[in-house]
Coordinates of C-alpha atoms in Angstrom, one line a residue:
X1 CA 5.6 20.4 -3.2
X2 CA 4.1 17.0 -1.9
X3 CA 4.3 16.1 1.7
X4 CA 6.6 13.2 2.2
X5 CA 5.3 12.6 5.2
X6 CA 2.0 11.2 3.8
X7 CA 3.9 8.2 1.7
X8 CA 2.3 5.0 2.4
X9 CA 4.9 3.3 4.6
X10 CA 8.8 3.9 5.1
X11 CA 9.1 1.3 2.4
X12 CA 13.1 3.1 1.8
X13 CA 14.8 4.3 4.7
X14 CA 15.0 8.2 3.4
X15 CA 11.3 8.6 4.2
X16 CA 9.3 9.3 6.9
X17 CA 5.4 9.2 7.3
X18 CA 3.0 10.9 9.5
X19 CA 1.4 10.3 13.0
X20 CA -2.2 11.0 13.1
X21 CA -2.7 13.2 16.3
X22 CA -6.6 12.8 15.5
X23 CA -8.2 10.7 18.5
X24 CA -10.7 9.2 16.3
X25 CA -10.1 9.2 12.0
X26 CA -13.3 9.9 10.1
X27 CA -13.1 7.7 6.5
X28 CA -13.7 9.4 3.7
X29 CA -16.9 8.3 1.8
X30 CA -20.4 5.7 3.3
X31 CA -18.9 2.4 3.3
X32 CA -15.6 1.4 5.8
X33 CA -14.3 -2.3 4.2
X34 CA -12.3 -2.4 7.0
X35 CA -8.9 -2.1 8.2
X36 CA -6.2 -4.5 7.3
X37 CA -2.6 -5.4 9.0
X38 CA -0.3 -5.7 6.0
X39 CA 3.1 -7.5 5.6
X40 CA 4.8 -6.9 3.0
X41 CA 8.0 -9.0 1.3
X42 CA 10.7 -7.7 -1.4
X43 CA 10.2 -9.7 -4.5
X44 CA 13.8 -9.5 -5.8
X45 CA 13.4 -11.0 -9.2
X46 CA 11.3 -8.0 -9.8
X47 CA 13.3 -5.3 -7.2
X48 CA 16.5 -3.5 -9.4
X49 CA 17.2 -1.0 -6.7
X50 CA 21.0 -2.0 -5.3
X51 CA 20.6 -3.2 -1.5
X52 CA 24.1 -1.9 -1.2
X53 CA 24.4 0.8 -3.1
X54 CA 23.3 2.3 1.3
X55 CA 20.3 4.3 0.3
X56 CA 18.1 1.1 0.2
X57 CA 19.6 -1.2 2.5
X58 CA 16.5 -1.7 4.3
X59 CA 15.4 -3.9 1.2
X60 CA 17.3 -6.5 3.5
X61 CA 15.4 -6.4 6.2
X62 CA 13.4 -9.9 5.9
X63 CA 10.0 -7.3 5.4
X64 CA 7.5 -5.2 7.3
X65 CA 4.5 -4.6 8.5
X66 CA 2.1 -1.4 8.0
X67 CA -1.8 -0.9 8.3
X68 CA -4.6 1.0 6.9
X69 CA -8.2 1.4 5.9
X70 CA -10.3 0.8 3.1
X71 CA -13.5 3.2 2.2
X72 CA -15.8 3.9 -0.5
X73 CA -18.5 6.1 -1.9
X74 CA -21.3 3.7 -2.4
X75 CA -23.0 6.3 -4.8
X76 CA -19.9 7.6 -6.6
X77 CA -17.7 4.6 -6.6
X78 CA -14.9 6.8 -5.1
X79 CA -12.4 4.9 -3.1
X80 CA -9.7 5.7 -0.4
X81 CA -7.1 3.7 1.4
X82 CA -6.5 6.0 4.8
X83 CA -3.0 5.2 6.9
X84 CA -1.9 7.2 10.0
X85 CA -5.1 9.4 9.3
X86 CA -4.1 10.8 5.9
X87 CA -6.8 9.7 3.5
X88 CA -5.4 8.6 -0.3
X89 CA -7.1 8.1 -3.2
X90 CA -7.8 4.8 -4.5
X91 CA -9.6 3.2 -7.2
X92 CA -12.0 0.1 -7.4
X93 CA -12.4 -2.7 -10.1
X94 CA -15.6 -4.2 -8.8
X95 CA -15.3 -7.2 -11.2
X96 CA -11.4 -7.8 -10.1
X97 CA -12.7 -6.9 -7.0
X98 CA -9.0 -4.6 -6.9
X99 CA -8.1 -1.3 -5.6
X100 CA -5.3 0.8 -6.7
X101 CA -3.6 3.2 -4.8
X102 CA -0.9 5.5 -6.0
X103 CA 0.7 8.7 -4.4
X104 CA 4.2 10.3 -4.9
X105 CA 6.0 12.7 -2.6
X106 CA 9.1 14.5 -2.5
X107 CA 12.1 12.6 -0.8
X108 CA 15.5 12.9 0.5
X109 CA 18.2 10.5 -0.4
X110 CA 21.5 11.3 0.9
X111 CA 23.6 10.0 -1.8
X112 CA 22.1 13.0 -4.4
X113 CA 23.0 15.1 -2.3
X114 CA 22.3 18.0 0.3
X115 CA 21.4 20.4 -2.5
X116 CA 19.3 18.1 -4.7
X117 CA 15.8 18.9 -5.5
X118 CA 12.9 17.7 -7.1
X119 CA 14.1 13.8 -6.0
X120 CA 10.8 11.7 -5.6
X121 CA 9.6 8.3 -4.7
X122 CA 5.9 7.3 -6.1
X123 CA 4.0 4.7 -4.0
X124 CA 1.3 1.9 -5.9
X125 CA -0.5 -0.2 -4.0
X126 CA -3.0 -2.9 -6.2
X127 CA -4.6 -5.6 -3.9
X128 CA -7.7 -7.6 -4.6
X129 CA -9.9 -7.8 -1.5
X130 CA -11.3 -11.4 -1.0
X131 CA -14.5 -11.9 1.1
X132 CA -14.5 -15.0 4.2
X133 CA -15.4 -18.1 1.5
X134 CA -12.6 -17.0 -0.9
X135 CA -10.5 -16.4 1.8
X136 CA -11.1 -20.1 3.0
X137 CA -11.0 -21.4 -0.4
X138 CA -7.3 -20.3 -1.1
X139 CA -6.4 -21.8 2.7
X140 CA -6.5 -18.5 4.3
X141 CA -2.9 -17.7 2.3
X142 CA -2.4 -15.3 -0.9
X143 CA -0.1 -17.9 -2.3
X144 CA -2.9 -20.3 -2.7
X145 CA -4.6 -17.3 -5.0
X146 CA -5.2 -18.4 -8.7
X147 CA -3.3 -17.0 -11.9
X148 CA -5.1 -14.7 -13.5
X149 CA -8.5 -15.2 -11.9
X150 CA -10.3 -15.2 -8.0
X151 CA -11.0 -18.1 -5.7
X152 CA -14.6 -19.8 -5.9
X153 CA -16.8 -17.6 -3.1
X154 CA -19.0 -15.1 -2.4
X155 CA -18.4 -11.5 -3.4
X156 CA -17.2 -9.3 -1.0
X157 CA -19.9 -6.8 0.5
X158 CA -22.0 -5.4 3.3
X159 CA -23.7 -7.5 5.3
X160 CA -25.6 -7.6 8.7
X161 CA -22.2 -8.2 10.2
X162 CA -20.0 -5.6 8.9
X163 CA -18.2 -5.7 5.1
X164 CA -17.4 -8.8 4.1
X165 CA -14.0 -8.7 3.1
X166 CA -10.8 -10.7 5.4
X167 CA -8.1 -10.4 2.8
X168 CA -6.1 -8.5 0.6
X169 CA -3.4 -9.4 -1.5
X170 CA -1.1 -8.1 -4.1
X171 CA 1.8 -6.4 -4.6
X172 CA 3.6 -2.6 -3.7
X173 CA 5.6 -0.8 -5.7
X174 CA 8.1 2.1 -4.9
X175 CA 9.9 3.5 -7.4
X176 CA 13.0 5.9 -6.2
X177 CA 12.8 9.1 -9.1
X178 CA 16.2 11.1 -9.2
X179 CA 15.9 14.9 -8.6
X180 CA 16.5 17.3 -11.7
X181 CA 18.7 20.2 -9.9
X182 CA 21.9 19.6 -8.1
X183 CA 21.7 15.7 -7.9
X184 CA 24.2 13.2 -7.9
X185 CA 21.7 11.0 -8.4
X186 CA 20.6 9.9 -11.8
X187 CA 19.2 6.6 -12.1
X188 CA 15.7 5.3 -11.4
X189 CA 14.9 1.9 -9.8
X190 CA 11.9 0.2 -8.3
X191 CA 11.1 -1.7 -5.1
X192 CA 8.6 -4.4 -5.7
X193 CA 7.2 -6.2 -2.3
X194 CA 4.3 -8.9 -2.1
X195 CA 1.8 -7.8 0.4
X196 CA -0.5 -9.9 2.4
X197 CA -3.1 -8.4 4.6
X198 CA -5.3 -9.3 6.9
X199 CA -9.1 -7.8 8.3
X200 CA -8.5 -6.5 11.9
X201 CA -12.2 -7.4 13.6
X202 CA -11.9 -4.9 16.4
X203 CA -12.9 -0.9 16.9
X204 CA -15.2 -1.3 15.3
X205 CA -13.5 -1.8 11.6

């Protein structure tokens, strides 16, 4: 059964993630792009999970915040997006400069049930990583980012002073999957938040 522990963020309030009791996290893969603080906003016209239905009443909460890493395999192409020291796959779209993350892990909601099994909630990240000239051309806010296309700039990549990347931006979405034995619950819906994140220029990420 999958760890629900080592779900991205407590994006519903029936989940609960890990604390890394590793002094020092070693990325996965050659290449660190660096580790972003992420705040991340319901989109509502896109969210038909029921605020007050009490399950999901933290969709109310005006947002959050939550951080983590990106890596990659410079040979492979492999990616990994790393949070309180649990390492998740990703994947990377040089030319959308994007990576996608998705991961799903057993949860427990209290309106299926004390008895219910097999409930779920699946996790997917996609963000497009913007290097320090995009970032500057879109006035250093993902609003500013253009439909359907990136922001006039350099590419993000390595140089002589760490990665070039400063901001990521996208969307989450966590989508609530009822259990199959001895659930109330019976009816799928998905959380949709805007993320925002930012590079974080200190230990050395």
């Amino acid at each position: 059964m999958p760890d629900s522990r080592r779900l991205l963020l407590v994006a519903l309030p029936v989940v609960a993630i890990a604390i890394a009791c590793a002094s020092e996290t070693v990325y996965p893969g050659d290449l660190v792009i660096g580790r972003f603080d992420f705040h991340a906003q319901a989109n509502w016209d896109r969210t038909d999970c029921n605020p007050d239905a009490g399950d999901f009443t933290r969709l109310v909460d005006g947002g959050f915040e939550f951080s983590g890493t990106f890596s990659r395999d410079s040979v492979d192409g492999g990616g990994w997006f790393t949070i309180d020291g649990f390492s998740r796959k990703a994947t990377f779209d040089a030319p959308a400069q994007r990576y996608v993350t998705v991961h799903r892990a057993a949860a427990q909601v209290p309106s299926c049930g004390e008895n219910c099994e097999g409930a779920e909630i699946e996790e997917m990240m996609s963000v497009v990583l913007l290097s320090d000239s995009q970032d500057r051309a879109i006035g250093s806010r993902c609003a500013n980012l253009p439909d359907g296309g990136l922001p006039d700039g350099a590419v993000p990549g390595p140089t002589v002073n760490g990665y070039d990347a400063e901001r990521a931006c996208g969307e989450l979405r966590v989508t609530f999957l009822p259990g199959k034995e001895n659930c109330k619950c019976v009816t799928s819906c998905t959380a949709v938040y805007g993320v925002e994140g930012k590079r974080r220029f200190n230990g050395g990420n």
